[in-house]
Amino acid sequence: MLTPILALVAWSLVIWLWMTFTRIPAMKKAHIHPQEAKHTEALHCLPSEVRQVSDNYNHLLEQPTIFYALCIYGHLAGTFSALDIQLAWAYVAIRIVHSLVQCTYNRVMHRFILFEISTLVLVVMAVKAILAAI
C-alpha cells in the first residue's frame, strides 16, 4: 500500500524537474529577476506552456494529500485489501495521465474528467476505510 505513495511522490518530483527546466529559462527570456517572482502574479507573463507545468505541480501538492493520508491510514490500520491496492494504483495512473494532459495540450475538459474520476477513486477508498473502521 505504500508503493503507490512512493510512485506519486516520484512523479511529483518529475513534474518539479519539468517545471524547473521550463520556468527558469522562460524567466530569463522574459527578464524576470527571481526576486520579482515573490508573488506568483509576476509570472503570469510567462508562456502558457510554462505556467501549466507549474500549475500541475501545485495540483500534485493539493488533492493527493488525501490519497497519501488514506494509504498511510490503511497501511497502519491494516485494513486495506487487494482492491484498495488496485484503487491506489488506479489513482496514481489517473494523476499521471492528468499531469500529462495538463503539461502538454492542456484541454480543460479532459483534465476535468480525469480529476473527477480520480476523486471518485478517493471517495471509494475513503468509504472503504470508514466502513473498515466501524
PDB file of C-alpha atoms in Angstrom:
ATOM      1  CA  MET A   1       0.000   0.000   0.000  1.00  0.00           C
ATOM      2  CA  LEU A   2       2.973   2.305   0.449  1.00  0.00           C
ATOM      3  CA  THR A   3       4.460   1.769  -3.011  1.00  0.00           C
ATOM      4  CA  PRO A   4       1.741   3.794  -4.793  1.00  0.00           C
ATOM      5  CA  ILE A   5       2.622   6.676  -2.457  1.00  0.00           C
ATOM      6  CA  LEU A   6       6.266   6.386  -3.490  1.00  0.00           C
ATOM      7  CA  ALA A   7       5.250   6.316  -7.154  1.00  0.00           C
ATOM      8  CA  LEU A   8       3.190   9.516  -6.857  1.00  0.00           C
ATOM      9  CA  VAL A   9       5.957  11.234  -4.883  1.00  0.00           C
ATOM     10  CA  ALA A  10       8.437  10.273  -7.613  1.00  0.00           C
ATOM     11  CA  TRP A  11       6.046  11.545 -10.299  1.00  0.00           C
ATOM     12  CA  SER A  12       5.625  14.832  -8.416  1.00  0.00           C
ATOM     13  CA  LEU A  13       9.404  15.241  -8.451  1.00  0.00           C
ATOM     14  CA  VAL A  14       9.483  14.554 -12.207  1.00  0.00           C
ATOM     15  CA  ILE A  15       6.963  17.373 -12.652  1.00  0.00           C
ATOM     16  CA  TRP A  16       9.075  19.585 -10.363  1.00  0.00           C
ATOM     17  CA  LEU A  17      12.067  18.968 -12.643  1.00  0.00           C
ATOM     18  CA  TRP A  18       9.955  19.702 -15.721  1.00  0.00           C
ATOM     19  CA  MET A  19       8.772  22.923 -14.064  1.00  0.00           C
ATOM     20  CA  THR A  20      12.307  23.938 -13.152  1.00  0.00           C
ATOM     21  CA  PHE A  21      13.698  23.284 -16.616  1.00  0.00           C
ATOM     22  CA  THR A  22      10.926  25.276 -18.284  1.00  0.00           C
ATOM     23  CA  ARG A  23      10.343  28.086 -15.799  1.00  0.00           C
ATOM     24  CA  ILE A  24      13.920  29.265 -15.238  1.00  0.00           C
ATOM     25  CA  PRO A  25      14.740  29.708 -18.945  1.00  0.00           C
ATOM     26  CA  ALA A  26      11.360  31.399 -19.500  1.00  0.00           C
ATOM     27  CA  MET A  27      12.035  33.792 -16.628  1.00  0.00           C
ATOM     28  CA  LYS A  28      15.451  34.615 -18.078  1.00  0.00           C
ATOM     29  CA  LYS A  29      13.946  35.191 -21.513  1.00  0.00           C
ATOM     30  CA  ALA A  30      11.271  37.470 -20.005  1.00  0.00           C
ATOM     31  CA  HIS A  31      13.928  39.272 -17.940  1.00  0.00           C
ATOM     32  CA  ILE A  32      12.191  38.430 -14.671  1.00  0.00           C
ATOM     33  CA  HIS A  33      14.552  38.602 -11.725  1.00  0.00           C
ATOM     34  CA  PRO A  34      13.856  35.820  -9.196  1.00  0.00           C
ATOM     35  CA  GLN A  35      13.059  38.391  -6.514  1.00  0.00           C
ATOM     36  CA  GLU A  36      10.261  39.742  -8.721  1.00  0.00           C
ATOM     37  CA  ALA A  37       8.608  36.316  -8.506  1.00  0.00           C
ATOM     38  CA  LYS A  38       7.928  36.560  -4.782  1.00  0.00           C
ATOM     39  CA  HIS A  39       4.260  36.778  -5.768  1.00  0.00           C
ATOM     40  CA  THR A  40       3.051  34.419  -8.470  1.00  0.00           C
ATOM     41  CA  GLU A  41       1.276  37.205 -10.364  1.00  0.00           C
ATOM     42  CA  ALA A  42       4.699  38.286 -11.598  1.00  0.00           C
ATOM     43  CA  LEU A  43       4.894  35.008 -13.511  1.00  0.00           C
ATOM     44  CA  HIS A  44       1.597  35.453 -15.381  1.00  0.00           C
ATOM     45  CA  CYS A  45       3.515  36.931 -18.293  1.00  0.00           C
ATOM     46  CA  LEU A  46       5.276  33.602 -18.869  1.00  0.00           C
ATOM     47  CA  PRO A  47       4.025  31.474 -21.754  1.00  0.00           C
ATOM     48  CA  SER A  48       1.067  29.222 -21.026  1.00  0.00           C
ATOM     49  CA  GLU A  49       3.092  26.070 -21.712  1.00  0.00           C
ATOM     50  CA  VAL A  50       5.427  27.076 -18.875  1.00  0.00           C
ATOM     51  CA  ARG A  51       2.686  28.069 -16.423  1.00  0.00           C
ATOM     52  CA  GLN A  52       0.644  24.924 -16.967  1.00  0.00           C
ATOM     53  CA  VAL A  53       3.529  22.752 -15.750  1.00  0.00           C
ATOM     54  CA  SER A  54       3.851  24.763 -12.539  1.00  0.00           C
ATOM     55  CA  ASP A  55       0.064  24.680 -12.142  1.00  0.00           C
ATOM     56  CA  ASN A  56       0.206  20.901 -12.378  1.00  0.00           C
ATOM     57  CA  TYR A  57       2.972  20.738  -9.780  1.00  0.00           C
ATOM     58  CA  ASN A  58       0.723  22.724  -7.441  1.00  0.00           C
ATOM     59  CA  HIS A  59      -2.158  20.363  -8.172  1.00  0.00           C
ATOM     60  CA  LEU A  60       0.050  17.427  -7.203  1.00  0.00           C
ATOM     61  CA  LEU A  61       0.506  19.057  -3.804  1.00  0.00           C
ATOM     62  CA  GLU A  62      -3.221  19.537  -3.224  1.00  0.00           C
ATOM     63  CA  GLN A  63      -5.684  16.637  -3.573  1.00  0.00           C
ATOM     64  CA  PRO A  64      -3.030  13.886  -3.414  1.00  0.00           C
ATOM     65  CA  THR A  65      -2.562  14.732   0.269  1.00  0.00           C
ATOM     66  CA  ILE A  66      -5.896  12.962   0.843  1.00  0.00           C
ATOM     67  CA  PHE A  67      -4.562   9.989  -1.117  1.00  0.00           C
ATOM     68  CA  TYR A  68      -1.399   9.873   0.992  1.00  0.00           C
ATOM     69  CA  ALA A  69      -3.411  10.017   4.216  1.00  0.00           C
ATOM     70  CA  LEU A  70      -5.753   7.232   3.087  1.00  0.00           C
ATOM     71  CA  CYS A  71      -2.887   4.966   2.036  1.00  0.00           C
ATOM     72  CA  ILE A  72      -0.978   5.527   5.267  1.00  0.00           C
ATOM     73  CA  TYR A  73      -4.130   5.030   7.319  1.00  0.00           C
ATOM     74  CA  GLY A  74      -4.926   1.757   5.527  1.00  0.00           C
ATOM     75  CA  HIS A  75      -1.371   0.572   5.992  1.00  0.00           C
ATOM     76  CA  LEU A  76      -1.189   1.442   9.693  1.00  0.00           C
ATOM     77  CA  ALA A  77      -4.675   0.172  10.480  1.00  0.00           C
ATOM     78  CA  GLY A  78      -4.061  -2.990   8.485  1.00  0.00           C
ATOM     79  CA  THR A  79      -7.466  -2.659   6.856  1.00  0.00           C
ATOM     80  CA  PHE A  80      -6.538  -2.442   3.207  1.00  0.00           C
ATOM     81  CA  SER A  81      -7.400  -5.178   0.741  1.00  0.00           C
ATOM     82  CA  ALA A  82      -6.237  -6.149  -2.721  1.00  0.00           C
ATOM     83  CA  LEU A  83      -8.963  -3.864  -4.080  1.00  0.00           C
ATOM     84  CA  ASP A  84      -7.548  -0.938  -2.086  1.00  0.00           C
ATOM     85  CA  ILE A  85      -4.126  -1.526  -3.618  1.00  0.00           C
ATOM     86  CA  GLN A  86      -5.684  -1.601  -7.086  1.00  0.00           C
ATOM     87  CA  LEU A  87      -7.560   1.614  -6.327  1.00  0.00           C
ATOM     88  CA  ALA A  88      -4.346   3.243  -5.119  1.00  0.00           C
ATOM     89  CA  TRP A  89      -2.538   2.304  -8.311  1.00  0.00           C
ATOM     90  CA  ALA A  90      -5.510   3.477 -10.364  1.00  0.00           C
ATOM     91  CA  TYR A  91      -5.361   6.849  -8.593  1.00  0.00           C
ATOM     92  CA  VAL A  92      -1.641   7.168  -9.349  1.00  0.00           C
ATOM     93  CA  ALA A  93      -2.156   6.234 -13.003  1.00  0.00           C
ATOM     94  CA  ILE A  94      -5.015   8.711 -13.406  1.00  0.00           C
ATOM     95  CA  ARG A  95      -2.980  11.500 -11.796  1.00  0.00           C
ATOM     96  CA  ILE A  96      -0.072  10.778 -14.130  1.00  0.00           C
ATOM     97  CA  VAL A  97      -2.369  10.968 -17.151  1.00  0.00           C
ATOM     98  CA  HIS A  98      -3.885  14.170 -15.711  1.00  0.00           C
ATOM     99  CA  SER A  99      -0.368  15.630 -15.447  1.00  0.00           C
ATOM    100  CA  LEU A 100       0.495  14.677 -18.996  1.00  0.00           C
ATOM    101  CA  VAL A 101      -2.701  16.276 -20.284  1.00  0.00           C
ATOM    102  CA  GLN A 102      -2.159  19.471 -18.297  1.00  0.00           C
ATOM    103  CA  CYS A 103       1.544  19.759 -19.091  1.00  0.00           C
ATOM    104  CA  THR A 104       1.120  19.177 -22.822  1.00  0.00           C
ATOM    105  CA  TYR A 105      -2.046  20.075 -24.721  1.00  0.00           C
ATOM    106  CA  ASN A 106      -3.985  21.151 -21.583  1.00  0.00           C
ATOM    107  CA  ARG A 107      -7.557  20.508 -22.684  1.00  0.00           C
ATOM    108  CA  VAL A 108      -9.620  21.575 -19.643  1.00  0.00           C
ATOM    109  CA  MET A 109     -12.492  19.125 -20.138  1.00  0.00           C
ATOM    110  CA  HIS A 110     -10.061  16.207 -20.423  1.00  0.00           C
ATOM    111  CA  ARG A 111      -8.375  17.326 -17.215  1.00  0.00           C
ATOM    112  CA  PHE A 112     -11.732  17.801 -15.508  1.00  0.00           C
ATOM    113  CA  ILE A 113     -12.900  14.297 -16.391  1.00  0.00           C
ATOM    114  CA  LEU A 114      -9.641  12.806 -15.131  1.00  0.00           C
ATOM    115  CA  PHE A 115      -9.865  14.870 -11.949  1.00  0.00           C
ATOM    116  CA  GLU A 116     -13.435  13.716 -11.335  1.00  0.00           C
ATOM    117  CA  ILE A 117     -12.513  10.059 -11.912  1.00  0.00           C
ATOM    118  CA  SER A 118      -9.537  10.345  -9.556  1.00  0.00           C
ATOM    119  CA  THR A 119     -11.777  11.993  -6.951  1.00  0.00           C
ATOM    120  CA  LEU A 120     -14.265   9.133  -7.237  1.00  0.00           C
ATOM    121  CA  VAL A 121     -11.414   6.690  -6.632  1.00  0.00           C
ATOM    122  CA  LEU A 122     -10.558   8.634  -3.458  1.00  0.00           C
ATOM    123  CA  VAL A 123     -14.188   8.586  -2.366  1.00  0.00           C
ATOM    124  CA  VAL A 124     -14.318   4.799  -2.744  1.00  0.00           C
ATOM    125  CA  MET A 125     -11.045   4.455  -0.839  1.00  0.00           C
ATOM    126  CA  ALA A 126     -12.319   6.732   1.942  1.00  0.00           C
ATOM    127  CA  VAL A 127     -15.676   4.957   2.243  1.00  0.00           C
ATOM    128  CA  LYS A 128     -13.929   1.576   2.396  1.00  0.00           C
ATOM    129  CA  ALA A 129     -11.603   2.874   5.124  1.00  0.00           C
ATOM    130  CA  ILE A 130     -14.514   4.306   7.126  1.00  0.00           C
ATOM    131  CA  LEU A 131     -16.511   1.072   6.842  1.00  0.00           C
ATOM    132  CA  ALA A 132     -13.482  -0.947   7.901  1.00  0.00           C
ATOM    133  CA  ALA A 133     -13.070   1.287  10.958  1.00  0.00           C
ATOM    134  CA  ILE A 134     -16.662   0.832  12.108  1.00  0.00           C
TER     135      ILE A 134
END
